[in-house]
Amino acid sequence: MTDLTQLVLLGLGSGALYALAALGLVLVYRSSGVVNFAHTAIGMVGTFVFFELSRKHGWATVPAGIAGVLASALLGYVTYLLVMCLPKTEANLTRVIASLAVLLILQAAAGLRYQSEARVVQDFLPHEPLDLGGGISVSEDRIILLAIAVVLALALGTVYRRTRFGLATSAVSESPRNLAALGWRVGIIRGANWALGGALAGLAGVLLSPIIGVSSDAGVLLIVPVLAAALIGGLSSFSLTLVGGLLIGALQAVLSQHDLGVRGASDAVPFLMIVGVLLLRGKSLPLRSFVGERLPSVGSGRIPVIPLAVGYVLAATWLLGASEDTANAAITTILFGIIVLSLVIVLGYAGQLSLAQVTLAGVGALIAAKLVDGGVPMIPAFVLAVAATIPVGVVLGLPSLRTRGVSLAIATLGLAVAVNALLFGNPDISGGSLGISLAEGGELNLMGWSIDPLLHPGRFALVGLSVFCLLAIATANLRRGRAGRRLIAVRSNERAAAALGISVVGAKLFAFAIASGIAATGGVLIAYRYPTVLFDQFGVFNNIGAVAFSVVGGVGSAPGALAGGNLQQSGLGSTLLSDLSGGWEKYIGLIGGVLLLATVITVPDGLAIAWANAWARLHRLLPARVAAVGKRCTVGRVDRASMLLHAGGDHIGTSVPPRTLEVSNVSVQFGGVLAVRDVSFSVSPGEVVSLIGPNGAGKTTTIDALTGFVSSTGTVRLGDRELTRAAVHQRARAGLARSFQSLELFDDLSVFDNLRAAGDPSDAASYLIDLLRPRRGGLTPATVAAIHTFGLEETLLRRPSEISFGQRRLVAMARSVASEPSVILLDEPCAGLGAHERDEVAALIRTLADERGMGVLLVEHDVNLVRRVSDRIVVLDFGQVIASGPAAEVLEDPVVVSAYLGTRQPDDPELAGVTSTPHDPMQGAH
């Protein structure tokens, strides 16, 4: 027990510094809502400034430390200018990628000057042992470090709770526009917080330098425990962040001596903390207020067969005749391009930011090396290693079921650090600096044709290119099929995807599984490149480089992966740079970081998409006869859409399966607030039931409860099936569809594909079949009927952002109808529409009920419209049903008049034109 206490106290010193740096991360997040992945790299720069001034220029410790802290503060402000200069329409995830670019630049610059070796820093704090009694002692410097962290946490908590600056910082992240209207300079507030956050990172780095030394790698990798501490504090609480940092430091110290037989267990602690926090606090689906992140655009997935075949033949001829150096450079580009290709699936299509794809490649390489070392032939070992890595990828994807965006990136980076410590850094498993020998595998050959990379690098490069092309074709096939539409739907809007019957869980885990298999393919080929496999090439930092290169190349398309692979060290890009300028290849990491930052700012969709768009613009400028050739593909899309549409015929009158929605005693509680209380009603086939009430009465919450978006009590039954415990997508598949107030269309898909995503069968087989041959069958009768009913024929090939607001409203309703539901729940379908458009929507609602036999539950504030279309009305007030019955009777009920009109002022825009008479108080309401 004495030894354990001693270790805990020892770990509190480093834990205090984790907390100190994490406090700076919290400041940045509180002011801008951005997680700055370059945070500890900024602190690393301050540490190097301190080291240079104190060791090489003879400065005293205190002035050198102050200079280092000020340097980090300045760099923090510069990072703010770079990251936050992106257009306001860009999502925070894009800004996070920009911070990754800053991290790459700083790490590459530090590596060029100082390499990766740690430099020893002499102790500058008192370190005499203090006897605490009972055989327990602790060094004075640990007590000082703990005291500094505690004092700063308390001071920050006081300042940000009690001062105008602190309150303004809290307000600027939530509503910068309103704060600016009050006369505050939003940029100054945010910049000051980024500078202060950088100063805290620099202070932590300077104080930590005598404990861990000064190095470029260590400074960057500190981001994982720092992120873990900040997450424990919810990226908002200074006191909980302090506790989190201390807890991580103490656990690491204990496990460093008592690792339970698992080497590297202490370095895995932050990952376990991160996953634990995210799983506890995460949601299986985002909340109603969640704003989806804008990611780079996705390519069409169309395969230009003839250009691809010609290009492959030319590349194969060039590789087989290339020099050894050129062939080796091509191998590097191609194999790293395969790993980057895995990001096209998981990040480009599914929208899941994974910072562990290179680590997964390393896992595949490790498994293959172990199998070959154990006597398994190299080709079977290749197949087994890829198959064995897929379950690892699924485990990696588990946090995505409860979190998304930046939080998922943090979790995957934590996993990369844990795997690096437990596997790659464990000599008993990876062989350490000696690696794992592949001598048992003999010469690598393919059906008797030697492809040994040392003897025949051109042949090995050709095999790598062939594998890349096959995987790229499969990736493009996936994009064009049902599975691709599901993935992009999940990427665009998880809530809307689930409401259409798409299993968000299944889509995410599939993306991680396929991406891990592709990454493992690249990893195994990298392992086979040399007789001995060394695992430092799968280091944690390379994961960030892979994301950077994928974004630069174009993470939404397969060709972008090969373009990104050229930026890898010793690849074709660095070789060409060396040939042109001599010796510049060592700057490829720095160039990659700068390119990433420039790409995010200027062409966020990446080079491949930008080139495709430029090519399309060029065709528009060509003479008509020449341009017609380039337009064949687009015309083909139009013809195909038209053909599919007309092949379905006229199905406007097709009836849906008749089922009655029965709602019994449904209640919803948020904390201590009972938002919906014992609500009961039914919706029969062909019936329109309107759910009305004042703002805040619980109407949308009721729809959320019926469709499974919020937890509720009571009973929900559709026909003979009880849905009370069913997930959102299961309720949708049973025949219960909904629309959303905020539309929540899939902006990355055309109107045509929005509708097809709703009408596609929910078969799991498409996920695998589409890799080989995408299913592009005909439209379902319900989809054709939706297109005709809502008059969308002229907008099918346009994206939602390219059509009017009224048309987007119609698309949102049509998408719900295309899933062929028995009951459809429409949440304010007329919000923001003019009088003529409202009349059209009213007619469409009656068409759905009268001609299609759908039950319709309508939430709408336009009482005049409600009167015209409703068979029955249910009125909510404060979450309770206060009236229910035929429309005419309910609207005359004095209780309804009192509750619904009594809460409004005469100038309420909802009641413009109301003639409030005792006989008909709601006549003319809008």
Coordinates of C-alpha atoms in Angstrom, one line a residue, residues 17-18 20-21 39-40 42-48 50-51 65 68-69 72 121 124 145 198-215 218-219 222 226:
L17 CA 1.0 19.3 -16.1
Y18 CA -1.4 17.3 -18.3
L20 CA -2.3 22.5 -17.1
A21 CA -2.1 21.9 -20.8
H39 CA -2.3 22.5 -28.9
T40 CA 0.6 20.5 -27.5
I42 CA 2.3 24.8 -29.8
G43 CA 3.6 24.0 -26.3
M44 CA 6.4 22.0 -27.8
V45 CA 7.6 25.1 -29.7
G46 CA 7.7 27.1 -26.5
T47 CA 9.6 24.3 -24.8
F48 CA 12.2 24.4 -27.6
F50 CA 13.1 27.7 -23.6
F51 CA 15.7 25.0 -24.3
G65 CA 10.8 30.2 -19.4
G68 CA 9.0 30.2 -24.2
V69 CA 5.5 30.8 -22.8
S72 CA 3.6 29.7 -27.4
V121 CA 16.9 19.4 -19.4
F124 CA 15.3 23.9 -12.2
L145 CA 3.7 21.4 -10.0
G198 CA -1.1 28.5 -26.1
A199 CA 0.6 30.1 -23.1
L200 CA -0.7 27.4 -20.8
A201 CA 0.5 24.7 -23.3
G202 CA 3.9 26.4 -23.3
L203 CA 4.0 26.6 -19.5
A204 CA 3.1 23.0 -19.2
G205 CA 5.8 22.0 -21.7
V206 CA 8.5 24.1 -20.0
L207 CA 7.6 22.6 -16.6
L208 CA 7.4 19.1 -18.0
S209 CA 10.7 19.3 -19.8
P210 CA 12.9 18.1 -16.9
I211 CA 10.6 15.0 -16.5
I212 CA 10.3 13.8 -20.1
G213 CA 13.0 15.9 -21.8
V214 CA 12.5 17.9 -25.0
S215 CA 11.7 16.2 -28.3
A218 CA 7.0 13.5 -27.3
G219 CA 5.7 17.1 -27.5
L222 CA 1.2 14.6 -25.3
V226 CA -4.2 16.2 -22.6

